[in-house]
mmCIF file of C-alpha atoms in Angstrom:
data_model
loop_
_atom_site.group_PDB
_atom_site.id
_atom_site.type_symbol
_atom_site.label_atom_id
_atom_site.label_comp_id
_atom_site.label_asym_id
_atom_site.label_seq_id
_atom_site.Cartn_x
_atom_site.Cartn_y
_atom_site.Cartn_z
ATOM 1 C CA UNK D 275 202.484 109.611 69.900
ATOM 2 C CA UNK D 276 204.852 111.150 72.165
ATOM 3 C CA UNK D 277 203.918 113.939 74.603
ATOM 4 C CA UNK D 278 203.482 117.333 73.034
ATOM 5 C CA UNK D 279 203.108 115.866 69.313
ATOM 6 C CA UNK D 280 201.312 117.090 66.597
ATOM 7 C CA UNK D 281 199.163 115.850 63.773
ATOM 8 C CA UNK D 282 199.046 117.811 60.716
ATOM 9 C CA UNK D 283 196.664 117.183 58.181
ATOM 10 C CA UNK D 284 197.658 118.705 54.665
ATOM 11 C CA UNK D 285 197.570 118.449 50.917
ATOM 12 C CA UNK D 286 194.874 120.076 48.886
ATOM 13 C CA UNK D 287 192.092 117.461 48.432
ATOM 14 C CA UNK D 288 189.282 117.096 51.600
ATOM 15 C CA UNK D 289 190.272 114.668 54.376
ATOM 16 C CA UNK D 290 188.395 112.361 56.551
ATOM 17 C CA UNK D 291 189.862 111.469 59.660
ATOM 18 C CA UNK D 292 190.516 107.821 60.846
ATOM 19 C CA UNK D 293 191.106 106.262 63.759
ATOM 20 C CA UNK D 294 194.489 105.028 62.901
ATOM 21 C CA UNK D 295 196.202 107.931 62.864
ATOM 22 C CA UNK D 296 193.382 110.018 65.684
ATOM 23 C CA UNK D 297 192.868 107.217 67.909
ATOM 24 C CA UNK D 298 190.746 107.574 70.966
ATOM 25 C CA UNK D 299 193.389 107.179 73.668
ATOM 26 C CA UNK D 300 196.943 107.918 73.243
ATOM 27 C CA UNK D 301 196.407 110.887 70.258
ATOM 28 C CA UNK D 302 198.525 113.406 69.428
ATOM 29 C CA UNK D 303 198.422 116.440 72.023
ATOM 30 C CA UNK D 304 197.587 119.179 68.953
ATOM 31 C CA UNK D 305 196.054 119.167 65.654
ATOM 32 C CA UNK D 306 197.136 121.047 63.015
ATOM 33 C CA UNK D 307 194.743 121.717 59.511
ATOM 34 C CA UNK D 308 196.812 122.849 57.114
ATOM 35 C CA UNK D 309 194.525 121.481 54.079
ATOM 36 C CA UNK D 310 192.682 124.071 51.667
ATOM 37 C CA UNK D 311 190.353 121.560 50.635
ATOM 38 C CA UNK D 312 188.902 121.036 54.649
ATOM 39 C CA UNK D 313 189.255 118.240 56.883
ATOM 40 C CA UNK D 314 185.916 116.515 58.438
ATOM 41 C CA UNK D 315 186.169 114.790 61.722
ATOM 42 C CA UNK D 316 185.235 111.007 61.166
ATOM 43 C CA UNK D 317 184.027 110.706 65.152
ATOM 44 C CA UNK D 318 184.012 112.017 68.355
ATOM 45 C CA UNK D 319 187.485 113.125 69.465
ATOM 46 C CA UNK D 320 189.149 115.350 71.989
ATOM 47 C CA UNK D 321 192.342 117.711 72.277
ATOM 48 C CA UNK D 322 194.879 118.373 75.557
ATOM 49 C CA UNK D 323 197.245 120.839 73.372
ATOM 50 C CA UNK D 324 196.666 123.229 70.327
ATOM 51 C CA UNK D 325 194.181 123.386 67.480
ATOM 52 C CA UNK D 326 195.821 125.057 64.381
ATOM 53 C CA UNK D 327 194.473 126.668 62.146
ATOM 54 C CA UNK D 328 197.078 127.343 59.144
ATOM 55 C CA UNK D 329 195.787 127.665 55.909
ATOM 56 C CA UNK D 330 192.513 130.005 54.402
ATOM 57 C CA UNK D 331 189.554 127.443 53.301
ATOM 58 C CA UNK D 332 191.291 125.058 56.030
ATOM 59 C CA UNK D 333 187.987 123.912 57.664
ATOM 60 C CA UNK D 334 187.820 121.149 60.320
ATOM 61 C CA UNK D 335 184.113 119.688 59.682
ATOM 62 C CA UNK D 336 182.370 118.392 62.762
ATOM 63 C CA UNK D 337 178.734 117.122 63.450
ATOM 64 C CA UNK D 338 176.065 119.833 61.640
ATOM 65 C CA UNK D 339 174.836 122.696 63.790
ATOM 66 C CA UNK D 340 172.187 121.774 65.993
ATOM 67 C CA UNK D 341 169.750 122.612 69.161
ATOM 68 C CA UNK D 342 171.369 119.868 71.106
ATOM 69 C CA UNK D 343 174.848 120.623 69.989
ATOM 70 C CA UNK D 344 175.795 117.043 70.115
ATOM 71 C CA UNK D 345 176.685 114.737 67.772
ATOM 72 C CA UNK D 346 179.089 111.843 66.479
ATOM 73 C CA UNK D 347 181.663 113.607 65.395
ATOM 74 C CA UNK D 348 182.167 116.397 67.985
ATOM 75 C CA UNK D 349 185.455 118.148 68.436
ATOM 76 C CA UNK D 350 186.070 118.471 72.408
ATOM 77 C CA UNK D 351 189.069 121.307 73.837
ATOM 78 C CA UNK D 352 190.066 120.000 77.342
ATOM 79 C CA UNK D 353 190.905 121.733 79.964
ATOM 80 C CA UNK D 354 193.892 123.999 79.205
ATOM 81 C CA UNK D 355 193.710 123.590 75.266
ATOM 82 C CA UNK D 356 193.977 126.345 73.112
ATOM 83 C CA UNK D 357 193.139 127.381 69.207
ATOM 84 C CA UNK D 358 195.811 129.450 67.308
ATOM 85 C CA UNK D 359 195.071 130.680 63.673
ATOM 86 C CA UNK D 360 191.492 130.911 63.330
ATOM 87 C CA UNK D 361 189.503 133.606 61.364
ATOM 88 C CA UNK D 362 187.478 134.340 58.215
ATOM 89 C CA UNK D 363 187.994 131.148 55.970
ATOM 90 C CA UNK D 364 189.680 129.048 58.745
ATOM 91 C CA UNK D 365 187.863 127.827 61.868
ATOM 92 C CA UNK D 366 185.421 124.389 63.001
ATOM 93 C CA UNK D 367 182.166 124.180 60.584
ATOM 94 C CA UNK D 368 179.556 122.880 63.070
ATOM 95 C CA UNK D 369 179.698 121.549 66.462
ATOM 96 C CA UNK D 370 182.437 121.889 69.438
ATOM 97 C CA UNK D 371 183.046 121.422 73.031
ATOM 98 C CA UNK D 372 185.575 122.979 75.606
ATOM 99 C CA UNK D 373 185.991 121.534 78.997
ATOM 100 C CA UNK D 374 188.309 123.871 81.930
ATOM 101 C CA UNK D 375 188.381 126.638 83.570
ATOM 102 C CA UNK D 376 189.800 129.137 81.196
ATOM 103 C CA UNK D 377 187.999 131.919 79.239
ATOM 104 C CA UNK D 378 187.652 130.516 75.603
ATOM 105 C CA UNK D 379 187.094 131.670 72.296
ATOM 106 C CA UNK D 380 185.138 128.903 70.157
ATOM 107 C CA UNK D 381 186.304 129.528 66.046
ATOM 108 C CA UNK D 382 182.993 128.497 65.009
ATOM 109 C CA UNK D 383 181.309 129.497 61.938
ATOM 110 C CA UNK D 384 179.213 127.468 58.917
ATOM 111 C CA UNK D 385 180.329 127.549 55.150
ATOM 112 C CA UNK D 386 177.231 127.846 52.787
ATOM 113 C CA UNK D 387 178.051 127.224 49.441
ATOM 114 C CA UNK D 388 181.118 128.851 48.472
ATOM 115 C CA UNK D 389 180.688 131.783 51.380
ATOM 116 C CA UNK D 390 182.014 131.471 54.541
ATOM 117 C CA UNK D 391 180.745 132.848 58.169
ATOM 118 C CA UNK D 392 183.002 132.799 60.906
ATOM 119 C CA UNK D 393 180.941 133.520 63.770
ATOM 120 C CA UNK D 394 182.920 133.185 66.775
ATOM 121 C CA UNK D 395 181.657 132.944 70.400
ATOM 122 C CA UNK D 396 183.554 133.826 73.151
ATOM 123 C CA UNK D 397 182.835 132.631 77.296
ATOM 124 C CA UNK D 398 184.558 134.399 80.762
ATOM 125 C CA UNK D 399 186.640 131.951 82.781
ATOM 126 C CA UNK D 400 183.903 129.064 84.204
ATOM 127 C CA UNK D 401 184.889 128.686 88.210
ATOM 128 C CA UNK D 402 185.632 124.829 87.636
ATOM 129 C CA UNK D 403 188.488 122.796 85.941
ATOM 130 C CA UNK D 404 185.277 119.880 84.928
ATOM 131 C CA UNK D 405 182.961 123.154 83.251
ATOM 132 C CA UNK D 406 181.995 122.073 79.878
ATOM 133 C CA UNK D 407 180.091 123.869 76.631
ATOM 134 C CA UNK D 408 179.420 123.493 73.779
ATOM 135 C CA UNK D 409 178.577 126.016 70.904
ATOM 136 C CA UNK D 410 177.914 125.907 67.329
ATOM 137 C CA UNK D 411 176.558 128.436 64.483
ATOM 138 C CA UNK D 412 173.963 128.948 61.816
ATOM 139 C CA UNK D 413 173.791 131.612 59.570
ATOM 140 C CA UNK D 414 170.140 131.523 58.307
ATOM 141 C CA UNK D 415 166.813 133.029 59.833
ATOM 142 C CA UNK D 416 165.942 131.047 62.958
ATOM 143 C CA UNK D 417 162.353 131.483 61.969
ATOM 144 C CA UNK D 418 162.642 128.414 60.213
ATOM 145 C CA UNK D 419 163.459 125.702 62.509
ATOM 146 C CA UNK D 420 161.064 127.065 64.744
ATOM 147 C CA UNK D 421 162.604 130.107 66.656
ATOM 148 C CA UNK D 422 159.697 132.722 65.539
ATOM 149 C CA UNK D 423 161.602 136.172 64.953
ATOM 150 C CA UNK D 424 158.568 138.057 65.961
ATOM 151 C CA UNK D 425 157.716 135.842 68.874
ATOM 152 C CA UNK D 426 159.192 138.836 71.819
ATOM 153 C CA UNK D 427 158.717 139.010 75.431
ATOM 154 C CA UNK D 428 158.219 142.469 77.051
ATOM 155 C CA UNK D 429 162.273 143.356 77.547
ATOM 156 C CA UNK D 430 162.029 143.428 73.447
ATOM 157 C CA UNK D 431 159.351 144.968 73.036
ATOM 158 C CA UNK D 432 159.348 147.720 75.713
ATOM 159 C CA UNK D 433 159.642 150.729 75.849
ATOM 160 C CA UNK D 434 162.077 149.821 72.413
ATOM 161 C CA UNK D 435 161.129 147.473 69.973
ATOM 162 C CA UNK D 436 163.619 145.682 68.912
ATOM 163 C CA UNK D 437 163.968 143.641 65.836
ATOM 164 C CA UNK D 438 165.598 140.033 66.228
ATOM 165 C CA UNK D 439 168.100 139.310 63.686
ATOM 166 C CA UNK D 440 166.702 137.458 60.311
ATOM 167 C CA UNK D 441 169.971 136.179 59.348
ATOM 168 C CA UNK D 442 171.954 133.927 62.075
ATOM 169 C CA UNK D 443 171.771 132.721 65.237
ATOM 170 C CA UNK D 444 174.017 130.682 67.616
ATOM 171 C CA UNK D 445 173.027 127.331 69.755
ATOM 172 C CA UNK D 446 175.237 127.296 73.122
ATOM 173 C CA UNK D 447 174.734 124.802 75.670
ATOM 174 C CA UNK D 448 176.280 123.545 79.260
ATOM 175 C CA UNK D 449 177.437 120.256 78.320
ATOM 176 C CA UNK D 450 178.441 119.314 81.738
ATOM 177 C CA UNK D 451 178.265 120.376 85.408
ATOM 178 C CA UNK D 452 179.348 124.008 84.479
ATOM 179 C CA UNK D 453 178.770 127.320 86.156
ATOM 180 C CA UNK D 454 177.850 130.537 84.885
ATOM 181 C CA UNK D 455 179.666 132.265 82.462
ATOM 182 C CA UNK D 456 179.416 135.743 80.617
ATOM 183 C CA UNK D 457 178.531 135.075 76.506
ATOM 184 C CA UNK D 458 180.101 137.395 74.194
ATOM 185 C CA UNK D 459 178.804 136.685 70.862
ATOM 186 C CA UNK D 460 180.088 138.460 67.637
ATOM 187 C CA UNK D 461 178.798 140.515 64.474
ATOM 188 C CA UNK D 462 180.014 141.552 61.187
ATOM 189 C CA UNK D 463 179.239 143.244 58.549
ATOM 190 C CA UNK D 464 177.987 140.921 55.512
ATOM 191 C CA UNK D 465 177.205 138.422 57.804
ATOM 192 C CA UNK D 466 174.985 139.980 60.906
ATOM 193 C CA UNK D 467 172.163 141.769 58.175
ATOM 194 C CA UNK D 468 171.906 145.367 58.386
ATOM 195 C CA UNK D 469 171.470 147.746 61.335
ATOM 196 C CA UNK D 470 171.359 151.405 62.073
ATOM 197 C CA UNK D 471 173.591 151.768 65.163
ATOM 198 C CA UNK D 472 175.810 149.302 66.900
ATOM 199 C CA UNK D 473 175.891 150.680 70.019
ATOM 200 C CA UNK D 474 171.752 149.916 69.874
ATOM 201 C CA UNK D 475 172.543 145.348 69.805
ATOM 202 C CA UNK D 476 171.792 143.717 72.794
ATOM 203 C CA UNK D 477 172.143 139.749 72.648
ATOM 204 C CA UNK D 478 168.479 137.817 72.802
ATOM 205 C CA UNK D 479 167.696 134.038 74.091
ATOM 206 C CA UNK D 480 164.988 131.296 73.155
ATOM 207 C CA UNK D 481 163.291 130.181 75.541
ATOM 208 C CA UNK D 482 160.260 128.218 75.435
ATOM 209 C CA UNK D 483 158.217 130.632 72.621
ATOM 210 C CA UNK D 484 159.924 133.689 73.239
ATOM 211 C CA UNK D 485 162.787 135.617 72.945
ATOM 212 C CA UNK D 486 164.061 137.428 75.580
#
């Protein structure tokens, strides 16, 4: 590939990626998925340019969501990459990574079924070029793997009770040397259950037992 190239992925059926034509060393700089019928990423692989996003139901699969957020099929942003495109129907289905120093917004979400959750998370500039996270999404009750809804320290409990969603939750880890960032996660309605007042969220985190 020459500098600055692009591979576009399109058509209509699914695609798996190979290494012929996403090779470890000497890809293309950007990635474009411009395939209605999703593209799933056959291994581990990494981006210096752009990842497009240009079509609705154009999904780039990685590995499934999970506590570790690591897998063998990860997609990872380096330092200085950038997404264009993503949104409702368009954006990575499982896990991703971005490496640099540049406030990020990960275009994660899951597809269940036929209904699709974008679910993107977004992270303030990290101090260092070698920072790396990773994020992914699940939109289910987190009761189930283990993360016990009711199980609340005292800043959810007092002097306001708060209830912890039912319905999705994120997994977001350092994946490197990194230092701090500030999380923005986001909500919608239809995907984020129901709630009386907005202004009332606050964001909660596993640890150990408890949320807090």
């Amino acid at each position: 590939y020459t500098t600055g190239s692009t591979l576009e992925y399109n058509g209509i059926s699914a695609i798996n990626t190979e290494s012929m034509e996403f090779p470890t060393t000497n890809g293309p700089t950007s990635r474009n998925i411009n395939n209605p019928g999703s593209v799933t990423l056959h291994a581990s692989r990494s981006l210096n340019g752009t990842l497009i996003f240009s079509v609705d139901n154009g999904l780039l699969n990685t590995t499934d969501c999970n506590a570790a957020t690591t897998g063998s099929a990860v997609l990872t942003m380096n330092d200085g990459a950038t997404v264009t495109g993503a949104g409702n129907r368009r954006f990575v289905n499982g896990v991703m990574t971005k490496t640099g120093n540049d406030a990020f917004i990960f275009p994660i979400g899951e597809l269940q079924g036929t209904t699709y959750k974008y679910a993107p998370v977004q992270i303030s500039a990290p101090a260092l070029a070698g920072d790396s996270y990773s994020a992914c999404y699940v939109g289910a009750n987190p009761t189930t793997p283990g993360y016990t809804t009711t199980s609340k320290d005292a800043s959810l409990t007092t002097p306001t009770n708060y209830q912890v969603s039912t319905c999705e939750y994120w997994h977001f880890n350092i994946a490197g040397s990194s230092t701090d960032v500030q999380l923005t996660l986001s909500w919608a309605y239809g995907r984020s259950c129901a709630f009386d007042d907005a202004l009332t969220l606050v964001v909660a985190n596993w640890v150990t037992t408890l949320w807090t």
